[in-house]
Coordinates of C-alpha atoms in Angstrom, one line a residue:
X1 CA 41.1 -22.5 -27.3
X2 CA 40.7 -24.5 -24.1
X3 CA 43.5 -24.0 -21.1
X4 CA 44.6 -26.9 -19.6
X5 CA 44.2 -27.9 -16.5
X6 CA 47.1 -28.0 -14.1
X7 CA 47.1 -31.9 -12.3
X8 CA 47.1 -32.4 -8.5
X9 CA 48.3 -35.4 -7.3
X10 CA 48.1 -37.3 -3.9
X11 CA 51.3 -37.8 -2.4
X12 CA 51.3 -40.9 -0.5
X13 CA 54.8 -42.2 1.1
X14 CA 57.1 -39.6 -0.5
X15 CA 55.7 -40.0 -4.3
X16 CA 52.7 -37.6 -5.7
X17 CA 50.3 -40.3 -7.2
X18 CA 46.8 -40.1 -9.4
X19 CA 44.3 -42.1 -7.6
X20 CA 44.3 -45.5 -8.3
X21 CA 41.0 -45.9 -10.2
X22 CA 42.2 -42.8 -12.0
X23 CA 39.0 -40.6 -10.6
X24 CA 39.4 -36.9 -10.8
X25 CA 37.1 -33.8 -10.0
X26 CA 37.6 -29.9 -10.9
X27 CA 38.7 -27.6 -8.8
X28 CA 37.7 -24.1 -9.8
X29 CA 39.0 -20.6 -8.6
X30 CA 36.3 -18.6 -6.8
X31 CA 37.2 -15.2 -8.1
X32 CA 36.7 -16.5 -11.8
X33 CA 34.3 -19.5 -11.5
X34 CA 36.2 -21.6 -13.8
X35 CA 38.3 -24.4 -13.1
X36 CA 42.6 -24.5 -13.0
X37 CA 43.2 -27.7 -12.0
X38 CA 42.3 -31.6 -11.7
X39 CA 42.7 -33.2 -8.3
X40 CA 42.3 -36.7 -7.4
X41 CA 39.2 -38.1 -6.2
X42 CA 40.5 -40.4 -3.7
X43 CA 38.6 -44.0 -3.1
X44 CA 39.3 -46.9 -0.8
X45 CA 42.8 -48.3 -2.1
X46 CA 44.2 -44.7 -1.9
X47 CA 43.2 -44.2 1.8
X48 CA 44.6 -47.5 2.6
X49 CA 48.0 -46.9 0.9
X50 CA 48.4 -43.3 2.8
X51 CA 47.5 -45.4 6.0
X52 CA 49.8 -48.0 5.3
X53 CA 52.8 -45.4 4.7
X54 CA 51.8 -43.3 8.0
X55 CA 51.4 -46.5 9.5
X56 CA 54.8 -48.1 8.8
X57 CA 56.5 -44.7 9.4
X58 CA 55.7 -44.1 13.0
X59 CA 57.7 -45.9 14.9
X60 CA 60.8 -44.5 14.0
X61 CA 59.4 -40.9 14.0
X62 CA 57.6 -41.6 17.7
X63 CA 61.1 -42.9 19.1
X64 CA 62.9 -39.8 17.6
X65 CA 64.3 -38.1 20.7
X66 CA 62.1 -34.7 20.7
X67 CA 65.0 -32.6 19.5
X68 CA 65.1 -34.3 15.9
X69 CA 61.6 -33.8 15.6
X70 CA 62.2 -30.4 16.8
X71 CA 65.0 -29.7 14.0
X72 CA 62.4 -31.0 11.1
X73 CA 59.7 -28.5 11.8
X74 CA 61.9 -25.7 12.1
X75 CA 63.5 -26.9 8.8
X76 CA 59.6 -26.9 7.7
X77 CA 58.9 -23.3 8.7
X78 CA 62.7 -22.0 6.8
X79 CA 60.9 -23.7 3.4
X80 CA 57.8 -22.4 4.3
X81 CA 59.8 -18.8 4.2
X82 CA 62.0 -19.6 1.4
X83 CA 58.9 -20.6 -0.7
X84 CA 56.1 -18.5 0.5
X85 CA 55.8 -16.4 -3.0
X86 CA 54.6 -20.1 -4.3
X87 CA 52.3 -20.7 -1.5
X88 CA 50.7 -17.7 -1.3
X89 CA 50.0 -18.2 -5.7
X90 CA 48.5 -21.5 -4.6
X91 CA 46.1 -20.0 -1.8
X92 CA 45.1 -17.3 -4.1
X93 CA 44.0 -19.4 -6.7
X94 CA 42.7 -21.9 -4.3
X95 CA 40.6 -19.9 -2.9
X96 CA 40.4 -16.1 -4.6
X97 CA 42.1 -14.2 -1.8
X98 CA 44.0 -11.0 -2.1
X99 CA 47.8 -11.8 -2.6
X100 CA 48.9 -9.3 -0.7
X101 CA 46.5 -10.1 2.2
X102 CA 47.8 -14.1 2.4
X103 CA 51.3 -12.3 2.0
X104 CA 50.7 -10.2 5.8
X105 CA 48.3 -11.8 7.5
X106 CA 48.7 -15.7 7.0
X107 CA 52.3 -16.4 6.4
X108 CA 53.9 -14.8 8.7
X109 CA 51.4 -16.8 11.5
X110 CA 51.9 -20.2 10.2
X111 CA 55.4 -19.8 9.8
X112 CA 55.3 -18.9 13.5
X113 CA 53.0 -21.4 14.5
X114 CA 55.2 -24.3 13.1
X115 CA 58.2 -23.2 15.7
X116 CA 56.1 -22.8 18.8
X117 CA 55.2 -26.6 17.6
X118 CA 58.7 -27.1 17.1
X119 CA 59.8 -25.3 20.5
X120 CA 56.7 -27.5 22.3
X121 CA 58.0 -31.1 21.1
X122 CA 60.6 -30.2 23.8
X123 CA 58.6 -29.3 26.4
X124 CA 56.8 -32.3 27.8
X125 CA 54.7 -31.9 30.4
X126 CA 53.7 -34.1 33.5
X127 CA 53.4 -35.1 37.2
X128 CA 56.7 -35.8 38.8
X129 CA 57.9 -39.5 39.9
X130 CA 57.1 -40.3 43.6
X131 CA 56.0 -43.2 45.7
X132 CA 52.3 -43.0 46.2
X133 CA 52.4 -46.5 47.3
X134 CA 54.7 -48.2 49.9
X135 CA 58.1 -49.9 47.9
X136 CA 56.8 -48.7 44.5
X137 CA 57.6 -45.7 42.5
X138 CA 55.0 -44.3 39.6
X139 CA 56.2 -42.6 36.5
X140 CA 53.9 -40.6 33.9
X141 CA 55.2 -40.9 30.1
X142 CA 53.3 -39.1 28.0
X143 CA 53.5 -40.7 24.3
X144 CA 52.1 -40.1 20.6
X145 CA 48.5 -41.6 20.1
X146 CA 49.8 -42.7 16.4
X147 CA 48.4 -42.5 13.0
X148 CA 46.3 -39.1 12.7
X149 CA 43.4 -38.6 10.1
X150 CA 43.1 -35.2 9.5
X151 CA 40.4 -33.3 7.6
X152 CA 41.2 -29.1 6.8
X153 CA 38.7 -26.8 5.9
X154 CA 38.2 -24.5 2.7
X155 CA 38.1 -21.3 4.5
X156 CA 42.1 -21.7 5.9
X157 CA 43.5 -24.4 3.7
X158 CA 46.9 -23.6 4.7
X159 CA 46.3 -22.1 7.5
X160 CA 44.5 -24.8 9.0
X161 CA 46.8 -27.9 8.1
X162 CA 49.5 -26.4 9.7
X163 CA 47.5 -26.2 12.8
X164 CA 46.7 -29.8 12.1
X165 CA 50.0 -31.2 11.2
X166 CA 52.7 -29.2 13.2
X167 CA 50.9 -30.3 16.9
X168 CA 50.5 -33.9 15.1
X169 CA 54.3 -34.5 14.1
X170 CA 55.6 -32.4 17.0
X171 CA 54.3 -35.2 19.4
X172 CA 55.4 -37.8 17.9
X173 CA 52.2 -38.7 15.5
X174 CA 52.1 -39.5 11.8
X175 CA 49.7 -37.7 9.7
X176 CA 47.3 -38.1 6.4
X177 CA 45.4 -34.9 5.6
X178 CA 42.9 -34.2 3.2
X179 CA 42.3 -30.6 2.4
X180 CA 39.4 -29.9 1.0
X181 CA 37.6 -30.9 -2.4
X182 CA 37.6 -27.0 -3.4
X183 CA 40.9 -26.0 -2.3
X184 CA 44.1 -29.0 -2.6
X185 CA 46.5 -26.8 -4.2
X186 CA 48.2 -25.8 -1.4
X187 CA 47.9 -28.8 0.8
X188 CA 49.5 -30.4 -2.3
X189 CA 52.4 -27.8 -2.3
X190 CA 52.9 -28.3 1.6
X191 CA 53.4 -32.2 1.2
X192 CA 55.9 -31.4 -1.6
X193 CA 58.1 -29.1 0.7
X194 CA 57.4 -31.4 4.0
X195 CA 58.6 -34.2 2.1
X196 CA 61.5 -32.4 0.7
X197 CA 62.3 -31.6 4.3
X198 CA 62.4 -35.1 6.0
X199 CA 64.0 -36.8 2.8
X200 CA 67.1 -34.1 3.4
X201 CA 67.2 -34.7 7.4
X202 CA 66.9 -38.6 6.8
X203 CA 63.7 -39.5 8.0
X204 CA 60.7 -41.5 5.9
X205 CA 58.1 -39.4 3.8
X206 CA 55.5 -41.3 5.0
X207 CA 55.3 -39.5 8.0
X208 CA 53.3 -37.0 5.9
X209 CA 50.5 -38.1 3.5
X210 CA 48.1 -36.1 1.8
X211 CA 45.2 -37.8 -0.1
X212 CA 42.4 -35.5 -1.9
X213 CA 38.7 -36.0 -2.0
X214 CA 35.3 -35.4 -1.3
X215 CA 33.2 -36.5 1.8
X216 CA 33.5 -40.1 0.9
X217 CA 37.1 -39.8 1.2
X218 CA 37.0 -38.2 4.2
X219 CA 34.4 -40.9 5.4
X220 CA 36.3 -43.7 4.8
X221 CA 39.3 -42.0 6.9
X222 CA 38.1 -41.6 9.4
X223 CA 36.3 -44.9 9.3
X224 CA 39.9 -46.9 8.3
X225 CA 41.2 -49.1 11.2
X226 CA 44.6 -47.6 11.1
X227 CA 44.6 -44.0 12.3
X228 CA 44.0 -43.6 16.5
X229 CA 42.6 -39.8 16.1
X230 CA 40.8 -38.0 13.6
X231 CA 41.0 -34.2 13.4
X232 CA 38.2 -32.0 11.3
X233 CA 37.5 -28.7 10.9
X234 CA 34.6 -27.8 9.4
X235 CA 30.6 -27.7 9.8
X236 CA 28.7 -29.0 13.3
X237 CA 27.1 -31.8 10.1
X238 CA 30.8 -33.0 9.1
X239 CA 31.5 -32.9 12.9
X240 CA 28.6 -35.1 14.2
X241 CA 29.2 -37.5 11.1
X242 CA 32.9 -37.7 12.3
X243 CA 32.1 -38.3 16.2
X244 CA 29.3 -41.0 14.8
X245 CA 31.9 -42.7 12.8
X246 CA 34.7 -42.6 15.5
X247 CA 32.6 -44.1 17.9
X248 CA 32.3 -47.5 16.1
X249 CA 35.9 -48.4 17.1
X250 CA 36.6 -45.6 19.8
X251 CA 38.6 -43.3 17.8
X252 CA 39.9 -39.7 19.6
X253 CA 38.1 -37.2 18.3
X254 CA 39.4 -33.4 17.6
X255 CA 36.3 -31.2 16.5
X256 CA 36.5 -27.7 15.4
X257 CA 33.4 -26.6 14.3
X258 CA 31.2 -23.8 13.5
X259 CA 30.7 -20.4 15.2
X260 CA 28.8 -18.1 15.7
X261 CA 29.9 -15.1 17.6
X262 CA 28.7 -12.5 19.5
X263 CA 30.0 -9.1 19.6
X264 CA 28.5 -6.9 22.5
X265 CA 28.4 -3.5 22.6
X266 CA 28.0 -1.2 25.1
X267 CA 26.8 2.2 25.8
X268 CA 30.6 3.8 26.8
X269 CA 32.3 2.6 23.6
X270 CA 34.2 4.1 21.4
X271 CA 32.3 4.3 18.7
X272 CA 34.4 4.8 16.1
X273 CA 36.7 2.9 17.0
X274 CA 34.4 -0.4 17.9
X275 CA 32.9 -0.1 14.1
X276 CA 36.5 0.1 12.2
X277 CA 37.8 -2.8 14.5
X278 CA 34.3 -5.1 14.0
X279 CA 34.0 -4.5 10.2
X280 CA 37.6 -5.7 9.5
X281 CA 36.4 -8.5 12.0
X282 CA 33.5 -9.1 10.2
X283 CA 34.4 -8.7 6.6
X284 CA 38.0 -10.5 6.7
X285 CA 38.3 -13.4 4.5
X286 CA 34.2 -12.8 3.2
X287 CA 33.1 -13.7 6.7
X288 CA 34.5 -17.0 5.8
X289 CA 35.5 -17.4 9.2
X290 CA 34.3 -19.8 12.6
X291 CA 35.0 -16.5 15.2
X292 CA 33.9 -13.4 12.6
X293 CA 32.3 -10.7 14.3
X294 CA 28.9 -10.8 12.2
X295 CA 26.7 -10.7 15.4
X296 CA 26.3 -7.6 17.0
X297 CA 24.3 -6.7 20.3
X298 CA 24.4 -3.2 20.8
X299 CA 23.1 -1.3 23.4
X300 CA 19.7 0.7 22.3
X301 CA 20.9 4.6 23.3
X302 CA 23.3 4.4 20.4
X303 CA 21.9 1.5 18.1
X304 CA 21.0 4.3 15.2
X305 CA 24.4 6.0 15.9
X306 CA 26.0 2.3 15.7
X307 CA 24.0 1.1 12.8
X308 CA 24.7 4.4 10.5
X309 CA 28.6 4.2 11.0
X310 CA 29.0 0.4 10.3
X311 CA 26.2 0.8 7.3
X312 CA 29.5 3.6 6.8
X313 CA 32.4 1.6 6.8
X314 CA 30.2 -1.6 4.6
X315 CA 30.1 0.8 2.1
X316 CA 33.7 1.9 1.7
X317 CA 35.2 -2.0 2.4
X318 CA 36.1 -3.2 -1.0
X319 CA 35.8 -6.3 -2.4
X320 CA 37.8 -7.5 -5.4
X321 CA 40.5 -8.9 -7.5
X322 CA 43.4 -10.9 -6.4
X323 CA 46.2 -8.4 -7.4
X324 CA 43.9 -5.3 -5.5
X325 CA 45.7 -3.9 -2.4
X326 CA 42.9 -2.2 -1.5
X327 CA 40.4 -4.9 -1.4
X328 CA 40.1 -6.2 2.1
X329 CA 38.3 -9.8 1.0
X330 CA 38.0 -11.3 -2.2
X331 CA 35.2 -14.2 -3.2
X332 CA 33.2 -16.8 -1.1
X333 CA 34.7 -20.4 -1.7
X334 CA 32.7 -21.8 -4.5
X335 CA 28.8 -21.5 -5.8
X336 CA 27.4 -23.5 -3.2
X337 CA 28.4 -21.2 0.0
X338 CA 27.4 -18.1 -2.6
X339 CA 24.0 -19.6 -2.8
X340 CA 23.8 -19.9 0.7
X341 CA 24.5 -16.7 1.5
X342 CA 22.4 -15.3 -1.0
X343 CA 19.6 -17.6 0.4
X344 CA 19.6 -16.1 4.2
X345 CA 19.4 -13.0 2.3
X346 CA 15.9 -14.1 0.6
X347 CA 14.6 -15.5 3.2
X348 CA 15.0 -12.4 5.8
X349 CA 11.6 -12.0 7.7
X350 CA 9.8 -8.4 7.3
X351 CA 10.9 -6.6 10.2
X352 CA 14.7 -6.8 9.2
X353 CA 16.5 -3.8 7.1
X354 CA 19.0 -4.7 4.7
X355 CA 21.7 -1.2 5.7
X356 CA 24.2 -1.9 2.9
X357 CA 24.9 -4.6 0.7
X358 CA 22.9 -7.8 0.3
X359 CA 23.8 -8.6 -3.7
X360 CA 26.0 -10.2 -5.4
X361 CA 29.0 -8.5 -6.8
X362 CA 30.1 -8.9 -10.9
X363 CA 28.8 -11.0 -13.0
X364 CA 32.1 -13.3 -12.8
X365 CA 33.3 -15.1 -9.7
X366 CA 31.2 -15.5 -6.5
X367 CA 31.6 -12.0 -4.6
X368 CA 29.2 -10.7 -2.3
X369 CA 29.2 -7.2 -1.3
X370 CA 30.0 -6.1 2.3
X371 CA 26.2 -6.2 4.3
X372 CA 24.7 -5.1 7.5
X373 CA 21.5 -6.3 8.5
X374 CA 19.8 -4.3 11.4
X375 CA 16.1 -4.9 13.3
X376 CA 16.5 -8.7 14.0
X377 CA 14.9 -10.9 16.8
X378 CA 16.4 -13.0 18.7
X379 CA 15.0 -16.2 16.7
X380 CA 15.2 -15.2 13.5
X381 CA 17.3 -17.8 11.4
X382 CA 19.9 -15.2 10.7
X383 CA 21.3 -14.8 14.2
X384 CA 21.0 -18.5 15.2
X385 CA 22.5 -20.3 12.2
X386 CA 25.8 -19.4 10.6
X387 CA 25.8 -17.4 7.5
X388 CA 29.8 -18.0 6.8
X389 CA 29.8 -15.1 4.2
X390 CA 30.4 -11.2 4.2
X391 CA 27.2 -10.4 6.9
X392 CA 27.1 -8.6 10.0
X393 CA 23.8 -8.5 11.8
X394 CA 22.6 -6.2 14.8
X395 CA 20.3 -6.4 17.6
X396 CA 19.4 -4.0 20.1
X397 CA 20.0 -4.5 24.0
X398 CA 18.7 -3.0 26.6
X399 CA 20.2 -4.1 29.9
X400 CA 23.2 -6.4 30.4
X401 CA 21.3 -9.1 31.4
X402 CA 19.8 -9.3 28.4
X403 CA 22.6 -9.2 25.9
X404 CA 24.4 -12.0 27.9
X405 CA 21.0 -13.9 27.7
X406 CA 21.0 -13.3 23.7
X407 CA 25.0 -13.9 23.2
X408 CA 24.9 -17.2 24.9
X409 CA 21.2 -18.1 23.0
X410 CA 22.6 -20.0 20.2
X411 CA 23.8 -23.5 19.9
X412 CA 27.8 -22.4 19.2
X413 CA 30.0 -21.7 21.5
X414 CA 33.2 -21.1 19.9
X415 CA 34.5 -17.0 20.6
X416 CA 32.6 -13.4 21.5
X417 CA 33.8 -10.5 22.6
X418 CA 33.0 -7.5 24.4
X419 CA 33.0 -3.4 24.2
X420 CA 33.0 -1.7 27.1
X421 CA 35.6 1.4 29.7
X422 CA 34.2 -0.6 32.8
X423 CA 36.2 -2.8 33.6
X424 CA 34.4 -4.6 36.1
X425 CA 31.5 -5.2 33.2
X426 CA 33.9 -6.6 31.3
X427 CA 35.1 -9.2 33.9
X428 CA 31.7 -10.0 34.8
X429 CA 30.7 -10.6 31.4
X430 CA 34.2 -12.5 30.1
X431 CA 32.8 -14.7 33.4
X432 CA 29.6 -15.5 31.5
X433 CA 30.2 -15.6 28.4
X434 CA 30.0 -18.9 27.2
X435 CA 32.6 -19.4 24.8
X436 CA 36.0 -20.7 24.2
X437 CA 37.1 -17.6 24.1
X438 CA 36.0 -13.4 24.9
X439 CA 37.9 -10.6 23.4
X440 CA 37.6 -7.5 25.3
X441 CA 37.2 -4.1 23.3
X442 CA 39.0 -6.2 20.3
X443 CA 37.8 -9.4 17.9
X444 CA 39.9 -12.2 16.4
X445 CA 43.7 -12.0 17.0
X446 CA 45.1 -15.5 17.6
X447 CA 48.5 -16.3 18.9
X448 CA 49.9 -19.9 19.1
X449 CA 50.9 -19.8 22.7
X450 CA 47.1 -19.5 23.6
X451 CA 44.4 -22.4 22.3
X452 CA 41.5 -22.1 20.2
X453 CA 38.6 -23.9 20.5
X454 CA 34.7 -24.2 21.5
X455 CA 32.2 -25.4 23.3
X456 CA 29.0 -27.0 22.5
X457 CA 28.3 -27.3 19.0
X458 CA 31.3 -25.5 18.2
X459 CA 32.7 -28.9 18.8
X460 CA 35.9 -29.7 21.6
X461 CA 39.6 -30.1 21.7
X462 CA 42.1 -27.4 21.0
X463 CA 44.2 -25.8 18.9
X464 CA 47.5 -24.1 19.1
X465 CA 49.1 -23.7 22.5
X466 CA 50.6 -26.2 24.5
X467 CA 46.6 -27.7 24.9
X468 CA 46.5 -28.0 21.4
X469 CA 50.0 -30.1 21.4
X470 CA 48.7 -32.2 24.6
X471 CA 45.5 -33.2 22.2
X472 CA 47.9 -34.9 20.6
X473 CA 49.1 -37.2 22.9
X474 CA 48.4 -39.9 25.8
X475 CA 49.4 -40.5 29.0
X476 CA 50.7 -43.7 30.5
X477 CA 51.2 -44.4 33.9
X478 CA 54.1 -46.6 34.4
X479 CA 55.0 -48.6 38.6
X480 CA 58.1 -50.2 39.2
X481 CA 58.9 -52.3 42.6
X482 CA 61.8 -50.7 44.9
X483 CA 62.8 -54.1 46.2
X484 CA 64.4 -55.1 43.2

């Protein structure tokens, strides 16, 4: 007897619609590898209608005083509360994660992230008025850049709209999101209660739009004449294709892209310590993750000593089912990002030495077991490209010049961190380091009063803080006579 599958629906000005040519894919539930759902498959007629709605809704929400905007995201978070058991049900089965992990660790952040937003639409900054010319006075307004075409990733889809949308509708902006093609569900549920939320208050529903897809969808977005910005997270690939098609009518670009990060380890660390903190880092979320610790440099007089206890604690991190309290991760996204993994595996050169893990887990679902991978070069393709699954690598250091020279030899930029007692290494090496940001003797807290966001290939722009909120706006210069 065949289940059937639960319909997603776009929901374009305050109605959830199918696409218009009727187009659907699957989406399927990484911890089972079988599909739950239908989503539409978005074409041309659907981005231009979610355009359209954005599009004729912002005015009114850019001339809201700040306040009312203010009042609708803190109205967003109390749903957000009020309905979290149904979010985190959707984020589970979007994406296989332990229910009790999206009930601790991403809830309670997004919730909070949405009032700093809410708190920040108040707080505009800019230079004072004054007279910088003889008889004329100059004022700075800083205004909303308008229609915003935002792409989420799979690894955070709820996480990561909310960084998208509360920054977006905080300023003044109107937003259409498309989460991505393997995870909708709770993008979909978010537009149900934002909408819910600004048809109580009084405002239009087309302030929020979200339209599902694939690449083509998220193509012709960012390609479409309306919005002024589009926003991705996701590979450096999707980002260059982004920036490429921005350019051909001068679009602002937000990029958060891939990562790579190095975790450097030095001789005075607590050992112990260092390896509980950096698998957690590591293994969280499969790995699934832009800042995961999954690069180690570790300084040679206590590599072995290093390498045994974090070949240790791979071995005693569980991976599992969704209902497991003990599991600290459950699958990777979907059978494309499971081959990958599988495939750096394969292809590691002779000299490496797989510690722990390095197979697949179960025969249903796409789990991959907790892995360490010690006696790597510099070069080798594991430690320059991003492996986005549940894989720590190590590398041995044997001055600080040279583990700065390593951590900074790839093409991302996006966080690191350091372990040292000497405080003046650690200053000297936060200096250096270059990435968007160095943790010192921890990896991979976030707080939205401080931004996140990379350099280089890791992409540019921020998010959360009041950077992230300023990405988000434009500033206007306005000069008025004093002679009347």
């Amino acid at each position: 007897m065949t289940t059937a599958l639960r319909r997603l629906r776009n929901y374009i000005d305050g109605e959830f619609r199918d696409a218009a040519d009727g187009r659907t894919t699957e989406v399927v539930n990484p911890a089972t590898g079988e599909a739950y759902a239908t989503a539409p498959l978005s074409a041309p007629a659907d981005v231009d209608a979610a355009m359209a709605a954005a599009e004729a809704a912002f005015p009114a929400w850019r001339d809201l005083i700040p306040a009312e905007r203010q009042k609708v995201l803190l109205k967003i978070a109390d749903r957000f509360e009020e309905r979290a058991e149904e979010l985190i049900a959707a984020e589970s089965e979007n994406c296989g994660k332990p229910i009790a992990l999206v009930r601790s660790e991403e809830i309670p952040p997004m919730v909070d992230q949405i009032r700093f937003f809410a708190g920040a639409a108040r707080m505009l900054e800019g230079r004072s008025a004054g007279e910088y010319m003889e008889g004329f006075t100059s004022i700075i307004r800083r205004e909303p850049v308008g229609v915003c075409a935002q792409v989420a990733p799979w690894n955070y889809p709820m996480m990561m709209a909310v960084w998208k949308f509360a920054p977006a509708l905080a300023a003044g902006n109107t937003v259409v999101i498309k989460p991505s093609d393997t995870t909708p569900a709770s993008t979909v549920l978010i537009a149900d209660i934002i909408g819910s939320v600004l048809d109580e208050l009084g405002h239009s529903r087309g302030v929020f739009n979200v339209i599902c897809g694939d690449r083509e969808t998220g193509r012709l977005m960012v390609e479409h004449k309306v919005p002024a910005m589009a926003s991705i997270t996701g590979s450096v690939r999707a980002g260059m294709q982004v920036a490429e098609s921005a350019s051909k009518d001068l679009k602002r670009v937000h990029l958060e892209l891939g990562g790579k990060a190095p975790v450097v380890v030095f001789e005075d660390t607590d050992i112990a310590k260092a390896v509980e903190d950096i698998s957690v880092a590591g293994y969280f979320n499969a790995g699934q993750d832009c800042t995961a610790a999954t690069r180690v440099l570790v300084h040679e007089s206590i590599h072995d000593e290093f390498v045994s206890a974090l070949a240790k604690a791979a071995s005693e991190t569980k991976t599992g089912a969704v209902d497991d309290e003990d599991v600290l991760y459950g699958p990777l996204n979907n059978a494309n990002q499971l081959k990958q993994v599988k495939g750096f595996i394969e292809r590691l050169p002779a000299h490496a030495k797989i510690e722990a893990g390095g197979e697949q887990v179960g025969d249903k679902g796409y789990f991959f077991a907790p892995t360490v991978v010690s006696g790597l070069k510099q070069d080798d393709e594991i430690v320059q490209q991003e492996v986005f699954g549940p894989v720590i690598t190590v590398q041995s250091f044997s001055e600080e010049k040279q583990a700065l020279e390593w951590a900074n030899g790839v093409e991302y930029a996006l966080a690191s961190s350091v372990w040292t007692k000497d405080h003046a290494r650690a200053m000297r090496m936060s200096k250096s380091l270059d990435f968007g940001c160095v943790w010192i003797n921890t990896h991979i807290p976030l707080v939205a009063e401080m931004p996140h966001g990379g350099f280089k290939k890791s992409g540019y722009g921020k998010d959360l803080s009041a950077y992230g909120f300023d990405d988000y706006t434009r500033i206007k210069h306005v000069m008025t006579s004093l002679d009347g």
